Coordinates of C-alpha atoms in Angstrom, one line a residue:
M2 CA -0.4 -26.2 -5.7
N3 CA 2.7 -25.2 -7.7
P4 CA 5.7 -26.5 -5.7
N5 CA 7.9 -23.8 -7.3
K6 CA 5.6 -21.0 -6.2
P7 CA 6.7 -19.4 -3.0
P8 CA 4.2 -19.7 -0.1
S9 CA 1.7 -16.9 0.4
E10 CA 3.1 -14.6 3.1
L11 CA -0.4 -13.5 4.1
R12 CA -1.6 -17.1 4.4
E13 CA 1.5 -18.0 6.5
A14 CA 0.8 -15.0 8.8
M15 CA -2.8 -16.1 9.2
V16 CA -1.7 -19.7 10.0
S17 CA 0.5 -18.3 12.8
L18 CA -2.6 -16.8 14.4
R19 CA -4.2 -20.3 14.7
P20 CA -4.1 -20.2 18.6
Y21 CA -6.3 -17.1 18.5
F22 CA -8.8 -18.8 16.2
V23 CA -8.9 -22.0 18.3
R24 CA -9.6 -20.2 21.6
A25 CA -12.1 -17.9 19.9
G26 CA -13.8 -21.0 18.4
W27 CA -14.2 -22.6 21.9
F28 CA -15.6 -19.4 23.2
S29 CA -18.1 -19.3 20.3
L30 CA -19.1 -22.9 21.0
V31 CA -19.8 -22.3 24.6
A32 CA -21.5 -19.0 24.1
S33 CA -23.8 -20.4 21.4
L34 CA -24.8 -23.3 23.6
L35 CA -25.7 -20.8 26.3
V36 CA -28.2 -19.3 23.9
L37 CA -30.4 -22.2 24.8
A38 CA -30.5 -21.1 28.4
P39 CA -33.8 -19.2 28.1
S40 CA -35.5 -22.3 26.6
V41 CA -34.1 -24.6 29.3
Y42 CA -35.2 -22.1 31.9
M43 CA -38.7 -22.0 30.5
L44 CA -39.0 -25.8 30.5
E45 CA -37.6 -26.2 34.0
V46 CA -40.0 -23.5 35.4
Y47 CA -42.9 -25.4 33.8
A48 CA -41.7 -28.8 35.0
R49 CA -40.4 -28.0 38.5
V50 CA -42.0 -24.7 39.7
V51 CA -45.5 -24.6 38.3
D52 CA -46.4 -28.1 39.6
S53 CA -44.4 -28.0 42.9
R54 CA -45.0 -24.2 43.6
N55 CA -41.6 -24.2 45.2
H56 CA -40.2 -20.6 45.5
T57 CA -36.7 -21.7 46.3
T58 CA -36.5 -23.7 43.0
L59 CA -37.7 -20.6 41.1
V60 CA -35.1 -18.4 42.7
M61 CA -32.3 -20.9 42.0
L62 CA -33.4 -21.4 38.4
T63 CA -33.5 -17.7 37.9
L64 CA -30.1 -17.2 39.4
A65 CA -28.8 -19.9 37.1
V66 CA -30.2 -18.4 33.9
V67 CA -28.9 -14.9 34.9
G68 CA -25.5 -16.5 35.5
A69 CA -25.7 -18.1 32.0
Y70 CA -26.6 -14.7 30.5
V71 CA -23.6 -13.1 32.2
L72 CA -21.2 -15.9 31.2
M73 CA -22.5 -15.7 27.6
E74 CA -21.8 -11.9 27.4
V75 CA -18.4 -12.3 29.0
L76 CA -17.5 -15.0 26.5
E77 CA -18.7 -12.8 23.6
W78 CA -16.6 -9.9 24.9
A79 CA -13.6 -12.1 25.4
R80 CA -14.0 -13.5 21.9
G81 CA -14.1 -10.0 20.4
E82 CA -11.0 -8.9 22.4
L83 CA -9.2 -12.1 21.4
M84 CA -9.8 -11.5 17.7
H85 CA -8.9 -7.9 18.1
S86 CA -5.6 -9.0 19.6
A87 CA -5.2 -11.3 16.6
S88 CA -5.6 -8.4 14.3
V89 CA -2.9 -6.4 16.2
E90 CA -0.6 -9.4 15.9
L91 CA -1.2 -9.6 12.2
D92 CA -0.4 -5.9 12.0
H93 CA 2.9 -6.5 13.8
K94 CA 3.8 -9.4 11.4
M95 CA 2.8 -7.8 8.1
S96 CA 2.6 -4.0 8.3
V97 CA 6.4 -3.4 7.8
R98 CA 6.5 -5.9 5.0
I99 CA 3.5 -4.3 3.2
F100 CA 5.0 -0.8 3.7
N101 CA 8.3 -1.9 2.1
A102 CA 6.5 -3.7 -0.7
I103 CA 4.4 -0.5 -1.5
F104 CA 7.6 1.6 -1.3
E105 CA 9.5 -0.7 -3.6
A106 CA 6.5 -1.0 -6.1
N107 CA 6.5 2.8 -6.2
L108 CA 10.2 2.9 -7.0
R109 CA 9.7 0.4 -9.7
R110 CA 6.6 2.1 -11.0
M111 CA 4.6 -1.0 -10.6
P112 CA 0.9 -1.4 -9.7
G113 CA 0.4 -1.3 -6.0
G114 CA 2.8 1.6 -5.3
T115 CA -0.1 3.7 -3.9
Q116 CA -2.0 4.1 -0.7
Q117 CA -4.5 1.4 -1.7
P118 CA -2.7 -1.6 -0.2
F119 CA -2.8 0.2 3.1
N120 CA -6.6 0.3 2.8
D121 CA -6.6 -3.3 1.7
F122 CA -4.5 -4.4 4.7
R123 CA -6.8 -2.4 7.1
Q124 CA -9.8 -4.3 5.7
V125 CA -8.2 -7.7 6.1
R126 CA -7.0 -6.8 9.6
D127 CA -10.4 -5.4 10.7
F128 CA -12.2 -8.4 9.2
L129 CA -10.7 -10.6 12.0
F130 CA -13.1 -9.1 14.5
S131 CA -16.0 -8.3 12.2
P132 CA -19.5 -9.7 12.6
A133 CA -19.1 -11.8 9.5
L134 CA -16.1 -13.7 10.7
L135 CA -17.5 -14.1 14.2
A136 CA -20.7 -15.6 12.6
M137 CA -18.5 -18.0 10.6
M138 CA -17.0 -19.2 13.9
E139 CA -20.5 -20.0 15.1
A140 CA -21.1 -22.3 12.1
P141 CA -20.0 -25.5 13.9
I142 CA -22.7 -25.0 16.5
A143 CA -25.2 -25.4 13.7
L144 CA -24.2 -29.0 13.6
V145 CA -24.8 -29.4 17.3
M146 CA -28.3 -27.9 16.9
M147 CA -29.0 -30.2 14.0
V148 CA -28.0 -33.3 16.0
L149 CA -30.3 -32.1 18.9
L150 CA -33.2 -31.8 16.3
F151 CA -32.5 -35.3 15.1
L152 CA -32.6 -36.6 18.7
I153 CA -36.0 -34.9 19.2
S154 CA -37.3 -36.3 15.9
P155 CA -35.7 -37.4 12.6
V156 CA -38.5 -35.5 10.8
L157 CA -37.5 -32.3 12.4
G158 CA -33.8 -33.0 11.7
W159 CA -34.4 -33.7 8.0
S160 CA -36.6 -30.6 7.7
A161 CA -33.8 -28.5 9.2
V162 CA -31.3 -30.0 6.8
A163 CA -33.6 -29.1 3.8
F164 CA -33.8 -25.5 5.0
A165 CA -30.1 -25.4 5.6
I166 CA -29.5 -26.4 2.0
L167 CA -32.0 -23.7 0.9
Q168 CA -30.2 -21.1 3.0
T169 CA -26.9 -22.2 1.5
A170 CA -28.4 -21.8 -2.0
V171 CA -29.5 -18.3 -1.0
A172 CA -25.9 -17.5 0.0
W173 CA -24.6 -18.9 -3.2
F174 CA -27.0 -16.9 -5.4
N175 CA -26.2 -13.8 -3.3
E176 CA -22.5 -14.3 -4.1
R177 CA -23.2 -14.8 -7.9
S178 CA -25.4 -11.8 -8.0
T179 CA -23.4 -9.3 -6.0
K180 CA -19.8 -10.2 -6.8
P181 CA -19.5 -8.6 -10.2
P182 CA -20.9 -5.2 -9.3
L183 CA -19.1 -5.1 -6.0
M184 CA -15.7 -5.9 -7.6
Q185 CA -16.3 -3.2 -10.3
A186 CA -17.5 -0.8 -7.6
N187 CA -14.2 -1.4 -5.7
R188 CA -12.2 -0.7 -8.8
S189 CA -14.2 2.5 -9.5
A190 CA -13.7 3.7 -6.0
I191 CA -10.0 3.2 -6.2
S192 CA -9.9 5.1 -9.5
A193 CA -11.9 7.9 -8.1
Q194 CA -9.6 8.1 -5.0
Q195 CA -6.5 8.1 -7.1
Y196 CA -7.9 10.8 -9.4
A197 CA -8.8 12.9 -6.4
D198 CA -5.3 12.5 -5.0
G199 CA -3.8 13.6 -8.3
T200 CA -6.1 16.6 -8.4
L201 CA -5.1 17.7 -4.9
R202 CA -1.4 17.4 -5.7
N203 CA -1.9 19.7 -8.7
A204 CA -4.2 22.1 -7.1
E205 CA -2.2 25.2 -8.1
V206 CA -2.2 24.3 -11.8
I207 CA -5.9 23.5 -11.7
E208 CA -6.8 26.7 -10.0
S209 CA -4.5 29.0 -12.1
M210 CA -5.8 27.7 -15.4
G211 CA -9.5 27.3 -14.5
M212 CA -9.5 23.5 -14.8
L213 CA -11.5 22.9 -11.6
R214 CA -14.9 22.5 -13.2
D215 CA -13.6 20.0 -15.8
T216 CA -11.6 18.0 -13.3
H217 CA -14.6 18.0 -10.9
R218 CA -16.8 16.7 -13.7
R219 CA -14.5 13.9 -14.5
W220 CA -14.1 13.0 -10.8
M221 CA -17.9 13.0 -10.4
A222 CA -18.3 10.6 -13.3
L223 CA -15.9 8.2 -11.6
Q224 CA -17.7 8.7 -8.3
Q225 CA -21.1 8.2 -9.9
E226 CA -20.0 5.0 -11.5
F227 CA -18.9 3.7 -8.1
L228 CA -22.1 4.8 -6.4
S229 CA -24.3 3.3 -9.1
L230 CA -22.5 -0.1 -8.9
Q231 CA -22.5 -0.1 -5.1
S232 CA -26.3 0.7 -5.1
L233 CA -26.9 -2.1 -7.5
A234 CA -25.0 -4.5 -5.3
S235 CA -26.7 -3.3 -2.2
E236 CA -30.2 -3.7 -3.8
R237 CA -29.4 -7.3 -4.7
A238 CA -27.8 -8.1 -1.4
G239 CA -30.8 -6.5 0.4
G240 CA -33.2 -8.8 -1.5
Y241 CA -31.2 -11.9 -0.6
Q242 CA -31.0 -10.8 3.0
A243 CA -34.7 -10.5 3.2
V244 CA -35.1 -14.0 1.7
S245 CA -32.5 -15.4 4.1
R246 CA -34.3 -13.9 7.2
G247 CA -37.6 -15.2 5.8
V248 CA -36.2 -18.7 5.4
Q249 CA -35.0 -18.6 9.1
N250 CA -38.4 -17.4 10.3
V251 CA -40.3 -20.0 8.2
L252 CA -38.1 -22.8 9.6
S253 CA -38.8 -21.7 13.2
S254 CA -42.6 -21.7 12.7
L255 CA -42.5 -24.9 10.6
L256 CA -40.6 -26.8 13.3
L257 CA -43.1 -25.6 15.9
G258 CA -46.0 -26.8 13.7
L259 CA -44.3 -30.1 12.9
S260 CA -43.5 -30.6 16.6
A261 CA -47.1 -30.1 17.5
W262 CA -48.2 -32.6 14.7
L263 CA -45.6 -35.1 16.0
L264 CA -46.8 -34.6 19.6
L265 CA -50.4 -35.3 18.5
R266 CA -49.1 -38.6 17.0
N267 CA -47.1 -39.3 20.2
E268 CA -43.9 -39.3 18.1
L269 CA -42.1 -36.3 19.7
N270 CA -39.3 -37.3 22.1
G271 CA -39.3 -35.3 25.3
G272 CA -42.9 -34.3 25.4
G273 CA -44.7 -31.0 24.6
G274 CA -41.9 -28.8 25.9
M275 CA -39.8 -30.0 23.0
M276 CA -42.0 -28.0 20.6
I277 CA -40.5 -24.7 21.8
V278 CA -37.0 -26.2 22.0
A279 CA -37.2 -27.4 18.4
S280 CA -38.4 -24.0 17.2
V281 CA -35.5 -22.3 19.0
L282 CA -32.9 -24.8 17.7
G283 CA -34.0 -24.3 14.1
G284 CA -33.7 -20.6 14.3
R285 CA -30.2 -20.8 16.0
M286 CA -29.1 -23.4 13.4
L287 CA -29.6 -20.9 10.5
A288 CA -28.5 -17.8 12.4
P289 CA -24.8 -17.9 11.3
L290 CA -25.8 -18.3 7.7
V291 CA -28.2 -15.4 8.0
Q292 CA -25.5 -13.2 9.5
V293 CA -23.0 -14.1 6.8
V294 CA -25.5 -13.3 4.1
S295 CA -26.3 -9.9 5.7
Q296 CA -22.5 -9.2 5.9
W297 CA -21.7 -10.5 2.5
Q298 CA -20.5 -7.2 1.1
S299 CA -17.8 -7.0 3.7
V300 CA -16.8 -10.6 2.8
V301 CA -16.5 -9.7 -0.9
N302 CA -14.5 -6.5 -0.1
V303 CA -12.0 -8.4 2.1
R304 CA -11.6 -11.1 -0.4
D305 CA -10.7 -8.6 -3.1
S306 CA -8.4 -6.8 -0.7
W307 CA -6.7 -10.2 0.1
L308 CA -6.2 -10.9 -3.6
R309 CA -4.7 -7.5 -4.3
L310 CA -2.3 -7.8 -1.3
E311 CA -1.2 -11.3 -2.4
Q312 CA -0.6 -10.0 -5.9
L313 CA 1.5 -7.1 -4.6
L314 CA 3.6 -9.3 -2.2
S315 CA 4.1 -11.9 -5.0
A316 CA 5.2 -9.2 -7.4
V317 CA 7.6 -7.6 -4.9
P318 CA 9.1 -10.4 -2.9
A319 CA 11.0 -9.7 0.3
R320 CA 14.6 -9.1 -0.1
P321 CA 16.8 -11.9 1.3
P322 CA 19.2 -10.9 4.1
S323 CA 22.5 -9.9 2.7
M324 CA 26.0 -10.0 4.1
A325 CA 27.2 -6.7 5.6
L326 CA 29.7 -5.0 3.4
P327 CA 32.5 -2.6 4.5
A328 CA 31.9 1.1 4.2
P329 CA 32.6 2.3 0.7
R330 CA 35.4 4.6 -0.3
G331 CA 33.8 6.1 -3.3
V332 CA 35.2 4.1 -6.2
L333 CA 32.5 4.0 -8.9
Q334 CA 32.5 1.7 -11.9
V335 CA 29.7 1.7 -14.5
E336 CA 30.0 -1.3 -16.7
Q337 CA 28.3 -1.1 -20.2
V338 CA 25.0 -0.3 -18.7
V339 CA 21.7 -0.7 -20.6
A340 CA 18.7 0.5 -18.8
S341 CA 15.0 1.4 -19.1
A342 CA 12.3 2.7 -16.8
P343 CA 10.8 0.0 -14.6
G344 CA 7.8 -1.6 -16.4
S345 CA 9.0 -0.3 -19.8
N346 CA 10.9 -2.1 -22.6
A347 CA 12.1 1.2 -24.2
Q348 CA 15.8 1.5 -23.6
I349 CA 16.9 4.9 -22.2
L350 CA 20.6 4.3 -21.6
K351 CA 22.5 2.2 -24.2
G352 CA 26.0 1.0 -23.3
V353 CA 27.2 3.7 -20.8
A354 CA 30.5 2.9 -19.3
F355 CA 32.9 5.0 -17.1
G356 CA 34.8 4.9 -13.8
L357 CA 35.5 7.4 -11.0
N358 CA 37.9 7.5 -8.2
P359 CA 37.5 9.0 -4.7
G360 CA 37.6 12.8 -5.0
D361 CA 36.5 12.9 -8.7
V362 CA 33.7 15.3 -9.7
L363 CA 31.9 14.2 -12.9
A364 CA 29.7 16.7 -14.7
V365 CA 27.1 14.9 -16.9
V366 CA 25.7 17.1 -19.7
G367 CA 23.4 16.6 -22.6
P368 CA 20.1 17.8 -24.0
S369 CA 16.7 16.9 -22.5
A370 CA 15.7 13.3 -22.7
S371 CA 19.4 12.2 -23.1
G372 CA 19.2 9.9 -20.0
K373 CA 20.8 12.0 -17.3
T374 CA 18.0 11.5 -14.7
T375 CA 17.9 7.8 -15.5
L376 CA 21.6 7.5 -15.0
A377 CA 21.3 9.3 -11.6
R378 CA 18.7 6.8 -10.4
L379 CA 20.9 3.9 -11.5
L380 CA 24.0 5.4 -9.7
V381 CA 22.2 5.4 -6.3
G382 CA 20.6 2.0 -6.9
L383 CA 17.0 3.1 -7.3
W384 CA 16.5 1.4 -10.7
P385 CA 17.9 -1.9 -11.9
T386 CA 19.9 -2.3 -15.1
I387 CA 18.9 -4.5 -18.1
V388 CA 22.6 -5.2 -19.0
G389 CA 25.7 -4.3 -17.1
K390 CA 26.2 -3.2 -13.5
V391 CA 26.8 -0.1 -11.4
R392 CA 29.4 -1.0 -8.8
L393 CA 30.5 1.0 -5.8
D394 CA 33.7 -0.3 -4.4
G395 CA 33.1 -3.4 -6.4
A396 CA 29.6 -4.2 -5.0
D397 CA 26.4 -4.0 -7.1
I398 CA 24.8 -0.8 -5.7
H399 CA 21.3 -1.9 -6.6
T400 CA 21.4 -4.9 -4.4
W401 CA 23.3 -3.2 -1.6
N402 CA 21.2 -2.9 1.6
K403 CA 20.1 0.7 1.5
A404 CA 19.8 1.0 5.3
E405 CA 23.5 0.0 5.4
L406 CA 24.6 2.0 2.4
G407 CA 22.4 5.1 2.9
P408 CA 24.6 7.0 5.4
H409 CA 27.5 6.9 2.9
V410 CA 25.5 8.2 -0.1
G411 CA 24.0 11.6 -0.8
Y412 CA 21.3 12.1 -3.4
L413 CA 19.5 15.2 -4.6
P414 CA 16.7 14.3 -7.2
Q415 CA 15.5 16.7 -9.8
G416 CA 12.3 17.2 -8.0
V417 CA 13.2 18.0 -4.4
E418 CA 10.9 16.3 -1.9
L419 CA 10.8 17.5 1.7
F420 CA 8.8 16.0 4.5
E421 CA 6.5 17.0 7.3
G422 CA 9.0 17.9 10.2
T423 CA 11.5 20.5 11.2
L424 CA 14.4 21.8 9.2
A425 CA 16.9 19.9 11.4
E426 CA 15.0 16.6 10.9
N427 CA 14.8 17.0 7.1
I428 CA 18.5 17.7 6.9
A429 CA 19.4 14.9 9.3
R430 CA 17.3 12.5 7.1
F431 CA 14.9 11.9 10.0
G432 CA 17.5 9.9 11.9
E433 CA 18.9 11.0 15.3
V434 CA 19.6 14.7 14.9
D435 CA 23.3 15.5 15.3
R436 CA 23.1 19.3 15.6
A437 CA 26.8 19.8 14.7
K438 CA 26.4 17.8 11.5
V439 CA 23.2 19.5 10.7
E440 CA 24.8 22.9 11.0
A441 CA 27.9 21.8 9.1
A442 CA 25.7 20.7 6.2
A443 CA 23.7 23.9 6.3
H444 CA 26.9 26.0 6.4
A445 CA 28.2 24.1 3.4
V446 CA 25.3 25.2 1.2
G447 CA 25.0 28.7 2.6
L448 CA 21.8 28.1 4.4
H449 CA 22.9 28.5 8.1
D450 CA 22.3 32.3 8.3
F451 CA 18.8 32.0 6.8
I452 CA 17.9 29.3 9.2
L453 CA 19.0 31.4 12.2
S454 CA 16.9 34.3 11.0
L455 CA 13.8 32.1 11.4
P456 CA 11.9 32.5 14.8
Q457 CA 12.4 28.8 15.6
G458 CA 15.7 28.3 13.8
Y459 CA 16.5 24.7 13.0
D460 CA 13.4 23.6 14.9
T461 CA 11.2 25.4 12.3
P462 CA 8.5 23.1 11.0
L463 CA 8.4 23.0 7.2
G464 CA 4.8 21.9 6.6
D465 CA 3.8 19.4 3.9
D466 CA 6.5 19.1 1.3
G467 CA 8.4 22.2 2.5
A468 CA 5.5 24.5 1.5
R469 CA 6.8 27.3 3.6
L470 CA 10.1 27.6 1.6
S471 CA 10.8 29.1 -1.8
G472 CA 12.0 26.9 -4.6
G473 CA 15.7 27.9 -4.1
Q474 CA 15.5 27.4 -0.3
R475 CA 13.9 23.9 -0.8
Q476 CA 16.7 23.0 -3.2
R477 CA 19.3 24.1 -0.7
V478 CA 17.7 22.1 2.1
G479 CA 17.7 19.1 -0.2
L480 CA 21.4 19.7 -1.0
A481 CA 22.2 20.0 2.7
R482 CA 20.4 16.7 3.3
A483 CA 22.5 15.1 0.5
L484 CA 25.7 16.3 2.1
Y485 CA 24.7 15.5 5.7
G486 CA 27.3 13.3 7.5
D487 CA 30.0 13.7 4.8
P488 CA 29.0 10.9 2.5
V489 CA 31.6 9.4 0.2
F490 CA 29.4 9.3 -2.9
V491 CA 27.0 12.0 -3.9
V492 CA 24.7 12.2 -7.0
L493 CA 23.1 15.6 -7.7
D494 CA 20.5 15.8 -10.5
E495 CA 20.1 19.4 -11.7
P496 CA 21.1 20.8 -8.2
N497 CA 21.2 24.4 -9.4
S498 CA 18.0 24.6 -11.4
S499 CA 16.3 26.9 -8.8
L500 CA 19.4 28.6 -7.5
D501 CA 20.5 32.2 -8.1
E502 CA 24.1 33.3 -8.5
V503 CA 24.7 33.2 -4.7
G504 CA 23.2 29.7 -4.6
D505 CA 25.4 28.7 -7.5
A506 CA 28.5 29.9 -5.7
A507 CA 27.5 28.1 -2.5
L508 CA 26.9 24.9 -4.5
A509 CA 30.4 25.1 -6.1
S510 CA 32.0 25.8 -2.7
A511 CA 30.2 22.9 -1.1
I512 CA 31.3 20.5 -3.9
Q513 CA 34.9 21.7 -3.7
A514 CA 35.0 21.3 0.1
A515 CA 33.6 17.8 0.0
Q516 CA 35.9 16.9 -2.9
S517 CA 38.9 17.9 -0.8
R518 CA 37.8 15.3 1.7
G519 CA 37.6 12.6 -0.9
T520 CA 33.9 12.6 -1.8
T521 CA 33.0 11.4 -5.3
F522 CA 30.5 13.6 -7.1
V523 CA 28.3 13.0 -10.1
V524 CA 26.4 16.1 -11.1
M525 CA 23.7 16.2 -13.9
T526 CA 23.4 19.7 -15.2
H527 CA 22.3 22.0 -18.0
R528 CA 24.2 24.9 -16.6
T529 CA 27.9 25.5 -17.1
S530 CA 28.6 26.9 -13.6
V531 CA 29.3 23.4 -12.3
L532 CA 31.9 22.7 -14.9
A533 CA 34.3 25.0 -13.0
V534 CA 34.6 22.5 -10.1
A535 CA 34.4 19.3 -12.2
N536 CA 37.5 17.3 -13.3
K537 CA 35.7 14.7 -15.4
M538 CA 32.9 15.2 -18.0
L539 CA 30.4 12.9 -19.6
V540 CA 28.3 13.8 -22.6
L541 CA 25.1 11.9 -23.3
R542 CA 22.8 12.1 -26.3
D543 CA 19.7 10.0 -26.8
G544 CA 21.0 7.6 -24.1
V545 CA 24.3 7.0 -25.9
Q546 CA 27.6 8.0 -24.3
Q547 CA 29.2 10.5 -26.8
V548 CA 32.4 11.2 -24.9
F549 CA 33.9 10.8 -21.4
G550 CA 37.2 11.9 -20.0
P551 CA 39.0 14.8 -18.2
R552 CA 36.9 18.0 -18.4
D553 CA 39.4 20.1 -20.4
E554 CA 40.0 17.3 -23.0
V555 CA 36.2 16.8 -23.4
L556 CA 35.6 20.5 -23.7
A557 CA 38.4 20.8 -26.3
A558 CA 37.0 17.9 -28.2
L559 CA 33.5 19.4 -28.2
N560 CA 34.8 22.8 -29.3
K561 CA 36.8 21.2 -32.1
A562 CA 33.7 19.2 -33.2
A563 CA 31.6 22.3 -33.1
Q564 CA 34.1 24.2 -35.3
Q565 CA 34.3 21.4 -37.8
Q566 CA 30.5 21.2 -38.0
A567 CA 30.2 25.0 -38.5
Q568 CA 32.8 24.8 -41.3
Q569 CA 31.0 22.0 -43.0
Q570 CA 27.7 23.8 -42.8
A571 CA 29.3 26.9 -44.2
Q572 CA 30.8 25.0 -47.1
Q573 CA 27.5 23.3 -47.9
Q574 CA 25.6 26.6 -47.8
A575 CA 28.1 28.7 -49.8
P576 CA 27.2 27.4 -53.4
Q577 CA 23.5 27.7 -52.6
Q578 CA 23.5 31.3 -51.3
A579 CA 23.4 33.0 -54.8
P580 CA 20.4 31.1 -56.3
A581 CA 18.7 31.0 -52.9
L582 CA 17.8 34.7 -52.9
P583 CA 16.2 34.7 -56.4
A584 CA 14.4 31.5 -55.6
A585 CA 13.0 33.0 -52.5
G586 CA 12.1 36.2 -54.3
A587 CA 10.3 34.2 -57.1
A588 CA 8.4 32.3 -54.5
A589 CA 7.4 35.5 -52.8
L590 CA 6.3 37.0 -56.1
S591 CA 4.3 34.0 -57.1
A592 CA 2.6 33.9 -53.7
S593 CA 1.6 37.6 -54.0

């Protein structure tokens, strides 16, 4: 084991469940021993009742064996409930951690930032009370059965050992044969599910452009690959299951025959009744292995799920607890930032540096792919930097505890995401709904009157992703959510892309009102309407900072540069204009 490698969180969580496994193991031991009750009952009836013809003895033996049956079933039920409780405890220990890891992996655009780890964790959790694990718990009883067989006769004991080795070989071959197709089938199933999810998310595009048949064909190809591999694995596993059951049955009959042979030679300890006992012991000794072989597909699936979860948790380690910081005032400092998208080496921002004070409104402009959205994600701490830092009131905003920082920050991404819930819940960020603050935010963006016109007002459910609202209404709800609670630092990425003139005016008014209270704004925009309320301006091109400063100075510099460029172009084109027309005419004539 690598001493520098952090311990497996899943393994540590499982180790903490040891008391559950110990108690369940004792229950399994006692319940497995009680399986011998019918054989003991049969021997006692022959030995005590048939010869003595004593009815009382028969009744007492019958009551005893019935009691053993009841106790055995109670222990089986208690074991199942105990392991189910262990799975619930595992869920309590790891579910939040796995949710956070998935969430962070999605933010970083890493593998694992999907729903698949939830399915993996469910498989691991449900495996704790699955037949396969319960059969593994019964494995120690096989040793007890083997010892009893040796006590009856060493010949029977060694025969049982030979068949146990054979049964283990069957399990090993089953593993070698079914593991590759099962692992590939799992990967194909995940790919098919992810493709189906993407298809559903883009249903409107697919339907409008007649892409359904082609997307369905591609999904069917992935699904067919999964089904074929699963069928292959099932066929192989079914064959080994048949062999495993056959080995168990052959051992039971073989032990019965060997017992009879030993009895004829007066070498069977315990007399003739031990023939039946030996046959039962042999079958019970191999039963756990037979059960594991029959459930091997679930064993392989949970093993793959375990490995994927460990890989995710290792790639996204838990954040260490951080010291609480004072509430920010809105002083922003961007220090020579170089950044790329998570998982990519291509630099998007190259040496961006500027500072803002409380109450500043910065308009960030530039053509498409200039790095505006990347800068917005850096400013709210979603993406890390390669070089440099983004600091809010002197603290690195990326490492700042977002649960602590979140109420002081507002963010409107370019693609507005709303959630299943009411309008009030979405605006209040799904925390405790303060109706006064919700209405204040809605007023600020000019949404209050529209909300009151709805039958349920602020309690109107939005549906999945705000499907009941228009694009402009969704953007205003997102803007109201960003302004909820008067945050001191707000980043808006193309906030007016879906707004009309009335919405533009409401946006400008909201920014001015918050600015007067000391809120710092950074607004990424293609439209000039926001410039009227900005006092600072930043121009980006190809990820490089072109100019930053007071808005009027930047605009004047841009206008001067544009005029100089126009003059240079005019000077360059002037000598070429005379020959250009004849050349063009000659080209046209030659072409004709």
